[in-house]
PDB file of N, CA and C in Angstrom:
ATOM      1  N   MET A  12      99.203 142.370  64.246  1.00 52.00           N
ATOM      2  CA  MET A  12      98.556 143.113  65.284  1.00 52.00           C
ATOM      3  C   MET A  12      97.858 144.308  64.644  1.00 52.00           C
ATOM      4  N   HIS A  13      96.668 144.611  65.067  1.00 57.00           N
ATOM      5  CA  HIS A  13      95.945 145.726  64.478  1.00 57.00           C
ATOM      6  C   HIS A  13      96.075 146.956  65.361  1.00 57.00           C
ATOM      7  N   ASN A  14      95.858 148.084  64.754  1.00 62.00           N
ATOM      8  CA  ASN A  14      95.926 149.346  65.482  1.00 62.00           C
ATOM      9  C   ASN A  14      94.529 149.929  65.527  1.00 62.00           C
ATOM     10  N   ARG A  15      93.980 150.056  66.717  1.00 61.00           N
ATOM     11  CA  ARG A  15      92.626 150.580  66.855  1.00 61.00           C
ATOM     12  C   ARG A  15      92.548 152.030  66.372  1.00 61.00           C
ATOM     13  N   PHE A  16      93.648 152.761  66.455  1.00 60.00           N
ATOM     14  CA  PHE A  16      93.675 154.159  66.039  1.00 60.00           C
ATOM     15  C   PHE A  16      94.695 154.311  64.917  1.00 60.00           C
ATOM     16  N   PRO A  17      94.310 154.014  63.671  1.00 60.00           N
ATOM     17  CA  PRO A  17      95.285 154.075  62.587  1.00 60.00           C
ATOM     18  C   PRO A  17      95.761 155.501  62.352  1.00 60.00           C
ATOM     19  N   GLN A  18      96.949 155.621  61.781  1.00 60.00           N
ATOM     20  CA  GLN A  18      97.532 156.929  61.494  1.00 60.00           C
ATOM     21  C   GLN A  18      96.826 157.570  60.303  1.00 60.00           C
ATOM     22  N   ARG A  19      96.668 158.878  60.376  1.00 60.00           N
ATOM     23  CA  ARG A  19      96.118 159.630  59.252  1.00 60.00           C
ATOM     24  C   ARG A  19      97.235 159.892  58.252  1.00 60.00           C
ATOM     25  N   PRO A  20      96.899 160.453  57.075  1.00 61.00           N
ATOM     26  CA  PRO A  20      97.952 160.775  56.108  1.00 61.00           C
ATOM     27  C   PRO A  20      99.009 161.676  56.729  1.00 61.00           C
ATOM     28  N   LYS A  21     100.213 161.531  56.273  1.00 62.00           N
ATOM     29  CA  LYS A  21     101.376 162.277  56.742  1.00 62.00           C
ATOM     30  C   LYS A  21     101.722 161.942  58.194  1.00 62.00           C
ATOM     31  N   GLY A  22     101.240 160.810  58.689  1.00 62.00           N
ATOM     32  CA  GLY A  22     101.646 160.335  59.999  1.00 62.00           C
ATOM     33  C   GLY A  22     101.048 161.057  61.180  1.00 62.00           C
ATOM     34  N   ARG A  23     100.018 161.876  60.961  1.00 62.00           N
ATOM     35  CA  ARG A  23      99.408 162.578  62.088  1.00 62.00           C
ATOM     36  C   ARG A  23      98.450 161.636  62.815  1.00 62.00           C
ATOM     37  N   PRO A  24      98.482 161.613  64.130  1.00 61.00           N
ATOM     38  CA  PRO A  24      97.547 160.742  64.851  1.00 61.00           C
ATOM     39  C   PRO A  24      96.134 161.299  64.760  1.00 61.00           C
ATOM     40  N   PRO A  25      95.127 160.461  64.939  1.00 59.00           N
ATOM     41  CA  PRO A  25      93.748 160.948  64.875  1.00 59.00           C
ATOM     42  C   PRO A  25      93.474 161.929  66.007  1.00 59.00           C
ATOM     43  N   SER A  26      92.653 162.886  65.709  1.00 60.00           N
ATOM     44  CA  SER A  26      92.329 163.918  66.689  1.00 60.00           C
ATOM     45  C   SER A  26      91.091 163.500  67.476  1.00 60.00           C
ATOM     46  N   PRO A  27      91.095 163.652  68.809  1.00 59.00           N
ATOM     47  CA  PRO A  27      89.893 163.302  69.578  1.00 59.00           C
ATOM     48  C   PRO A  27      88.748 164.270  69.346  1.00 59.00           C
ATOM     49  N   ASP A  28      89.020 165.402  68.683  1.00 56.00           N
ATOM     50  CA  ASP A  28      87.959 166.375  68.419  1.00 56.00           C
ATOM     51  C   ASP A  28      87.127 166.003  67.200  1.00 56.00           C
ATOM     52  N   VAL A  29      87.609 165.050  66.415  1.00 56.00           N
ATOM     53  CA  VAL A  29      86.881 164.629  65.218  1.00 56.00           C
ATOM     54  C   VAL A  29      85.702 163.767  65.651  1.00 56.00           C
ATOM     55  N   PRO A  30      84.473 164.060  65.148  1.00 51.00           N
ATOM     56  CA  PRO A  30      83.307 163.278  65.596  1.00 51.00           C
ATOM     57  C   PRO A  30      83.409 161.792  65.281  1.00 51.00           C
ATOM     58  N   ALA A  31      84.159 161.413  64.247  1.00 59.00           N
ATOM     59  CA  ALA A  31      84.257 159.998  63.887  1.00 59.00           C
ATOM     60  C   ALA A  31      85.146 159.222  64.857  1.00 59.00           C
ATOM     61  N   PHE A  32      85.860 159.918  65.732  1.00 60.00           N
ATOM     62  CA  PHE A  32      86.757 159.262  66.686  1.00 60.00           C
ATOM     63  C   PHE A  32      85.923 158.650  67.804  1.00 60.00           C
ATOM     64  N   ASP A  33      85.857 157.329  67.843  1.00 66.00           N
ATOM     65  CA  ASP A  33      85.068 156.644  68.870  1.00 66.00           C
ATOM     66  C   ASP A  33      85.817 155.389  69.291  1.00 66.00           C
ATOM     67  N   PRO A  34      86.453 155.397  70.473  1.00 67.00           N
ATOM     68  CA  PRO A  34      87.229 154.219  70.887  1.00 67.00           C
ATOM     69  C   PRO A  34      86.381 152.986  71.155  1.00 67.00           C
ATOM     70  N   THR A  35      85.065 153.151  71.329  1.00 74.00           N
ATOM     71  CA  THR A  35      84.216 151.990  71.597  1.00 74.00           C
ATOM     72  C   THR A  35      83.721 151.336  70.316  1.00 74.00           C
ATOM     73  N   ARG A  36      83.921 151.977  69.167  1.00 72.00           N
ATOM     74  CA  ARG A  36      83.467 151.427  67.893  1.00 72.00           C
ATOM     75  C   ARG A  36      84.310 150.208  67.527  1.00 72.00           C
ATOM     76  N   GLN A  37      83.660 149.175  67.024  1.00 76.00           N
ATOM     77  CA  GLN A  37      84.379 147.967  66.626  1.00 76.00           C
ATOM     78  C   GLN A  37      85.206 148.234  65.380  1.00 76.00           C
ATOM     79  N   THR A  38      86.406 147.708  65.377  1.00 78.00           N
ATOM     80  CA  THR A  38      87.252 147.815  64.194  1.00 78.00           C
ATOM     81  C   THR A  38      86.942 146.654  63.257  1.00 78.00           C
ATOM     82  N   LEU A  39      87.514 146.719  62.079  1.00 82.00           N
ATOM     83  CA  LEU A  39      87.335 145.638  61.119  1.00 82.00           C
ATOM     84  C   LEU A  39      87.896 144.336  61.682  1.00 82.00           C
ATOM     85  N   HIS A  40      89.014 144.433  62.396  1.00 83.00           N
ATOM     86  CA  HIS A  40      89.608 143.246  63.006  1.00 83.00           C
ATOM     87  C   HIS A  40      88.642 142.620  64.018  1.00 83.00           C
ATOM     88  N   ASP A  41      88.003 143.442  64.847  1.00 83.00           N
ATOM     89  CA  ASP A  41      87.056 142.917  65.832  1.00 83.00           C
ATOM     90  C   ASP A  41      85.889 142.213  65.145  1.00 83.00           C
ATOM     91  N   ARG A  42      85.396 142.795  64.060  1.00 85.00           N
ATOM     92  CA  ARG A  42      84.273 142.186  63.352  1.00 85.00           C
ATOM     93  C   ARG A  42      84.684 140.882  62.672  1.00 85.00           C
ATOM     94  N   LYS A  43      85.907 140.839  62.115  1.00 89.00           N
ATOM     95  CA  LYS A  43      86.391 139.596  61.501  1.00 89.00           C
ATOM     96  C   LYS A  43      86.570 138.507  62.549  1.00 89.00           C
ATOM     97  N   LEU A  44      87.082 138.874  63.703  1.00 87.00           N
ATOM     98  CA  LEU A  44      87.269 137.903  64.778  1.00 87.00           C
ATOM     99  C   LEU A  44      85.930 137.340  65.239  1.00 87.00           C
ATOM    100  N   ALA A  45      84.920 138.197  65.355  1.00 85.00           N
ATOM    101  CA  ALA A  45      83.592 137.732  65.744  1.00 85.00           C
ATOM    102  C   ALA A  45      83.002 136.823  64.668  1.00 85.00           C
ATOM    103  N   ALA A  46      83.243 137.136  63.403  1.00 88.00           N
ATOM    104  CA  ALA A  46      82.732 136.298  62.315  1.00 88.00           C
ATOM    105  C   ALA A  46      83.388 134.920  62.334  1.00 88.00           C
ATOM    106  N   TRP A  47      84.692 134.868  62.578  1.00 89.00           N
ATOM    107  CA  TRP A  47      85.381 133.576  62.668  1.00 89.00           C
ATOM    108  C   TRP A  47      84.853 132.771  63.848  1.00 89.00           C
ATOM    109  N   ALA A  48      84.640 133.428  64.965  1.00 87.00           N
ATOM    110  CA  ALA A  48      84.125 132.715  66.136  1.00 87.00           C
ATOM    111  C   ALA A  48      82.745 132.143  65.845  1.00 87.00           C
ATOM    112  N   LEU A  49      81.916 132.917  65.161  1.00 86.00           N
ATOM    113  CA  LEU A  49      80.583 132.441  64.807  1.00 86.00           C
ATOM    114  C   LEU A  49      80.670 131.276  63.822  1.00 86.00           C
ATOM    115  N   THR A  50      81.597 131.360  62.878  1.00 89.00           N
ATOM    116  CA  THR A  50      81.782 130.293  61.896  1.00 89.00           C
ATOM    117  C   THR A  50      82.227 128.994  62.561  1.00 89.00           C
ATOM    118  N   LEU A  51      83.106 129.108  63.544  1.00 88.00           N
ATOM    119  CA  LEU A  51      83.625 127.919  64.216  1.00 88.00           C
ATOM    120  C   LEU A  51      82.673 127.373  65.269  1.00 88.00           C
ATOM    121  N   GLY A  52      81.589 128.088  65.549  1.00 86.00           N
ATOM    122  CA  GLY A  52      80.592 127.597  66.485  1.00 86.00           C
ATOM    123  C   GLY A  52      80.800 128.028  67.916  1.00 86.00           C
ATOM    124  N   ALA A  53      81.613 129.038  68.137  1.00 81.00           N
ATOM    125  CA  ALA A  53      81.812 129.522  69.504  1.00 81.00           C
ATOM    126  C   ALA A  53      80.552 130.232  69.968  1.00 81.00           C
ATOM    127  N   ARG A  54      80.216 130.031  71.212  1.00 74.00           N
ATOM    128  CA  ARG A  54      79.027 130.676  71.772  1.00 74.00           C
ATOM    129  C   ARG A  54      79.438 131.532  72.956  1.00 74.00           C
ATOM    130  N   LEU A  55      78.862 132.700  73.032  1.00 67.00           N
ATOM    131  CA  LEU A  55      79.134 133.600  74.145  1.00 67.00           C
ATOM    132  C   LEU A  55      78.143 133.324  75.263  1.00 67.00           C
ATOM    133  N   PRO A  56      78.539 133.504  76.515  1.00 63.00           N
ATOM    134  CA  PRO A  56      77.580 133.339  77.605  1.00 63.00           C
ATOM    135  C   PRO A  56      76.481 134.392  77.501  1.00 63.00           C
ATOM    136  N   LEU A  57      75.325 134.069  78.045  1.00 61.00           N
ATOM    137  CA  LEU A  57      74.192 134.977  77.929  1.00 61.00           C
ATOM    138  C   LEU A  57      74.439 136.304  78.625  1.00 61.00           C
ATOM    139  N   ASP A  58      75.124 136.265  79.765  1.00 57.00           N
ATOM    140  CA  ASP A  58      75.358 137.516  80.478  1.00 57.00           C
ATOM    141  C   ASP A  58      76.497 138.314  79.853  1.00 57.00           C
ATOM    142  N   GLY A  59      77.246 137.717  78.935  1.00 55.00           N
ATOM    143  CA  GLY A  59      78.312 138.432  78.259  1.00 55.00           C
ATOM    144  C   GLY A  59      79.591 138.553  79.057  1.00 55.00           C
ATOM    145  N   VAL A  60      79.620 138.008  80.259  1.00 62.00           N
ATOM    146  CA  VAL A  60      80.808 138.094  81.100  1.00 62.00           C
ATOM    147  C   VAL A  60      81.383 136.693  81.252  1.00 62.00           C
ATOM    148  N   ALA A  61      82.657 136.555  80.988  1.00 61.00           N
ATOM    149  CA  ALA A  61      83.295 135.250  81.132  1.00 61.00           C
ATOM    150  C   ALA A  61      83.414 134.900  82.611  1.00 61.00           C
ATOM    151  N   ARG A  62      83.111 133.658  82.944  1.00 67.00           N
ATOM    152  CA  ARG A  62      83.204 133.221  84.337  1.00 67.00           C
ATOM    153  C   ARG A  62      84.657 132.924  84.644  1.00 67.00           C
ATOM    154  N   ARG A  63      85.199 133.620  85.626  1.00 74.00           N
ATOM    155  CA  ARG A  63      86.589 133.414  86.008  1.00 74.00           C
ATOM    156  C   ARG A  63      86.639 133.053  87.481  1.00 74.00           C
ATOM    157  N   ARG A  64      87.782 132.514  87.877  1.00 77.00           N
ATOM    158  CA  ARG A  64      87.977 132.224  89.288  1.00 77.00           C
ATOM    159  C   ARG A  64      87.967 133.528  90.057  1.00 77.00           C
ATOM    160  N   PRO A  65      87.378 133.536  91.260  1.00 76.00           N
ATOM    161  CA  PRO A  65      87.371 134.775  92.035  1.00 76.00           C
ATOM    162  C   PRO A  65      88.768 135.126  92.527  1.00 76.00           C
ATOM    163  N   HIS A  66      88.997 136.398  92.676  1.00 81.00           N
ATOM    164  CA  HIS A  66      90.265 136.870  93.226  1.00 81.00           C
ATOM    165  C   HIS A  66      90.348 136.421  94.675  1.00 81.00           C
ATOM    166  N   ARG A  67      91.556 136.231  95.184  1.00 82.00           N
ATOM    167  CA  ARG A  67      91.689 135.698  96.543  1.00 82.00           C
ATOM    168  C   ARG A  67      91.071 136.626  97.578  1.00 82.00           C
ATOM    169  N   GLY A  68      90.913 137.893  97.282  1.00 83.00           N
ATOM    170  CA  GLY A  68      90.245 138.807  98.205  1.00 83.00           C
ATOM    171  C   GLY A  68      88.743 138.606  98.227  1.00 83.00           C
ATOM    172  N   GLN A  69      88.202 137.918  97.222  1.00 80.00           N
ATOM    173  CA  GLN A  69      86.768 137.685  97.145  1.00 80.00           C
ATOM    174  C   GLN A  69      86.379 136.294  97.638  1.00 80.00           C
ATOM    175  N   LEU A  70      87.340 135.489  98.040  1.00 80.00           N
ATOM    176  CA  LEU A  70      87.037 134.146  98.515  1.00 80.00           C
ATOM    177  C   LEU A  70      86.442 134.209  99.919  1.00 80.00           C
ATOM    178  N   PRO A  71      85.603 133.245 100.278  1.00 83.00           N
ATOM    179  CA  PRO A  71      85.033 133.250 101.626  1.00 83.00           C
ATOM    180  C   PRO A  71      86.105 132.956 102.671  1.00 83.00           C
ATOM    181  N   ASP A  72      85.874 133.452 103.871  1.00 86.00           N
ATOM    182  CA  ASP A  72      86.811 133.211 104.961  1.00 86.00           C
ATOM    183  C   ASP A  72      86.750 131.745 105.385  1.00 86.00           C
ATOM    184  N   VAL A  73      87.868 131.229 105.853  1.00 85.00           N
ATOM    185  CA  VAL A  73      87.961 129.839 106.290  1.00 85.00           C
ATOM    186  C   VAL A  73      88.083 129.832 107.804  1.00 85.00           C
ATOM    187  N   ASP A  74      87.296 128.962 108.463  1.00 88.00           N
ATOM    188  CA  ASP A  74      87.336 128.844 109.916  1.00 88.00           C
ATOM    189  C   ASP A  74      88.509 127.945 110.300  1.00 88.00           C
ATOM    190  N   LEU A  75      89.536 128.519 110.907  1.00 87.00           N
ATOM    191  CA  LEU A  75      90.728 127.763 111.277  1.00 87.00           C
ATOM    192  C   LEU A  75      90.763 127.418 112.766  1.00 87.00           C
ATOM    193  N   THR A  76      89.635 127.517 113.453  1.00 90.00           N
ATOM    194  CA  THR A  76      89.644 127.231 114.892  1.00 90.00           C
ATOM    195  C   THR A  76      89.891 125.749 115.166  1.00 90.00           C
ATOM    196  N   ARG A  77      89.438 124.872 114.276  1.00 88.00           N
ATOM    197  CA  ARG A  77      89.627 123.437 114.504  1.00 88.00           C
ATOM    198  C   ARG A  77      90.701 122.860 113.599  1.00 88.00           C
ATOM    199  N   ALA A  78      91.578 123.687 113.087  1.00 88.00           N
ATOM    200  CA  ALA A  78      92.637 123.201 112.201  1.00 88.00           C
ATOM    201  C   ALA A  78      93.705 122.478 113.004  1.00 88.00           C
ATOM    202  N   GLU A  79      94.174 121.369 112.472  1.00 89.00           N
ATOM    203  CA  GLU A  79      95.222 120.579 113.115  1.00 89.00           C
ATOM    204  C   GLU A  79      96.296 120.267 112.085  1.00 89.00           C
ATOM    205  N   PRO A  80      97.531 120.129 112.526  1.00 87.00           N
ATOM    206  CA  PRO A  80      98.571 119.758 111.561  1.00 87.00           C
ATOM    207  C   PRO A  80      98.348 118.327 111.072  1.00 87.00           C
ATOM    208  N   ALA A  81      98.736 118.081 109.854  1.00 85.00           N
ATOM    209  CA  ALA A  81      98.583 116.749 109.280  1.00 85.00           C
ATOM    210  C   ALA A  81      99.513 115.777 109.998  1.00 85.00           C
ATOM    211  N   VAL A  82      98.963 114.614 110.346  1.00 89.00           N
ATOM    212  CA  VAL A  82      99.752 113.603 111.038  1.00 89.00           C
ATOM    213  C   VAL A  82     100.565 112.849 109.990  1.00 89.00           C
ATOM    214  N   ARG A  83     101.871 112.996 110.085  1.00 89.00           N
ATOM    215  CA  ARG A  83     102.760 112.304 109.153  1.00 89.00           C
ATOM    216  C   ARG A  83     103.998 111.891 109.927  1.00 89.00           C
ATOM    217  N   PRO A  84     104.310 110.608 109.906  1.00 90.00           N
ATOM    218  CA  PRO A  84     105.495 110.162 110.642  1.00 90.00           C
ATOM    219  C   PRO A  84     106.767 110.742 110.024  1.00 90.00           C
ATOM    220  N   SER A  85     107.780 110.871 110.850  1.00 91.00           N
ATOM    221  CA  SER A  85     109.050 111.405 110.366  1.00 91.00           C
ATOM    222  C   SER A  85     109.683 110.409 109.395  1.00 91.00           C
ATOM    223  N   TRP A  86     110.687 110.858 108.697  1.00 92.00           N
ATOM    224  CA  TRP A  86     111.319 109.980 107.713  1.00 92.00           C
ATOM    225  C   TRP A  86     112.024 108.810 108.391  1.00 92.00           C
ATOM    226  N   ARG A  87     112.468 109.031 109.621  1.00 93.00           N
ATOM    227  CA  ARG A  87     113.117 107.926 110.341  1.00 93.00           C
ATOM    228  C   ARG A  87     112.096 106.847 110.694  1.00 93.00           C
ATOM    229  N   ASP A  88     110.919 107.280 111.154  1.00 92.00           N
ATOM    230  CA  ASP A  88     109.879 106.306 111.493  1.00 92.00           C
ATOM    231  C   ASP A  88     109.405 105.550 110.248  1.00 92.00           C
ATOM    232  N   ARG A  89     109.298 106.251 109.135  1.00 90.00           N
ATOM    233  CA  ARG A  89     108.895 105.577 107.900  1.00 90.00           C
ATOM    234  C   ARG A  89     109.961 104.585 107.441  1.00 90.00           C
ATOM    235  N   LEU A  90     111.230 104.968 107.586  1.00 92.00           N
ATOM    236  CA  LEU A  90     112.318 104.067 107.208  1.00 92.00           C
ATOM    237  C   LEU A  90     112.350 102.852 108.137  1.00 92.00           C
ATOM    238  N   ALA A  91     112.121 103.081 109.437  1.00 93.00           N
ATOM    239  CA  ALA A  91     112.101 101.965 110.386  1.00 93.00           C
ATOM    240  C   ALA A  91     110.918 101.041 110.113  1.00 93.00           C
ATOM    241  N   GLY A  92     109.820 101.586 109.598  1.00 90.00           N
ATOM    242  CA  GLY A  92     108.647 100.774 109.268  1.00 90.00           C
ATOM    243  C   GLY A  92     108.925  99.785 108.154  1.00 90.00           C
ATOM    244  N   TRP A  93     109.900 100.053 107.328  1.00 90.00           N
ATOM    245  CA  TRP A  93     110.246  99.132 106.255  1.00 90.00           C
ATOM    246  C   TRP A  93     110.916  97.875 106.800  1.00 90.00           C
ATOM    247  N   PHE A  94     111.581  98.020 107.922  1.00 89.00           N
ATOM    248  CA  PHE A  94     112.326  96.888 108.476  1.00 89.00           C
ATOM    249  C   PHE A  94     111.557  96.147 109.554  1.00 89.00           C
ATOM    250  N   ARG A  95     110.390  96.555 109.870  1.00 81.00           N
ATOM    251  CA  ARG A  95     109.597  95.859 110.895  1.00 81.00           C
ATOM    252  C   ARG A  95     108.892  94.677 110.314  1.00 81.00           C
TER     253      ARG A  95
END
């Protein structure tokens, strides 16, 4: 596992006041991972956003006015159907 914010000498954490501190900058690990993906032929979508299933709050509403329960005979009727 890589550490995006490596420790400085003597174990001091990096200071956010240092101009070189940039959390959006790619680390060496990120660049190596991108190089491997390119080597293996992985392609990123043009928009750069992975297509995922929508959250259930974003799904369209379903009209349940004509909903009916599924017609299924009881287990007794199904068992009796075997002997008919």
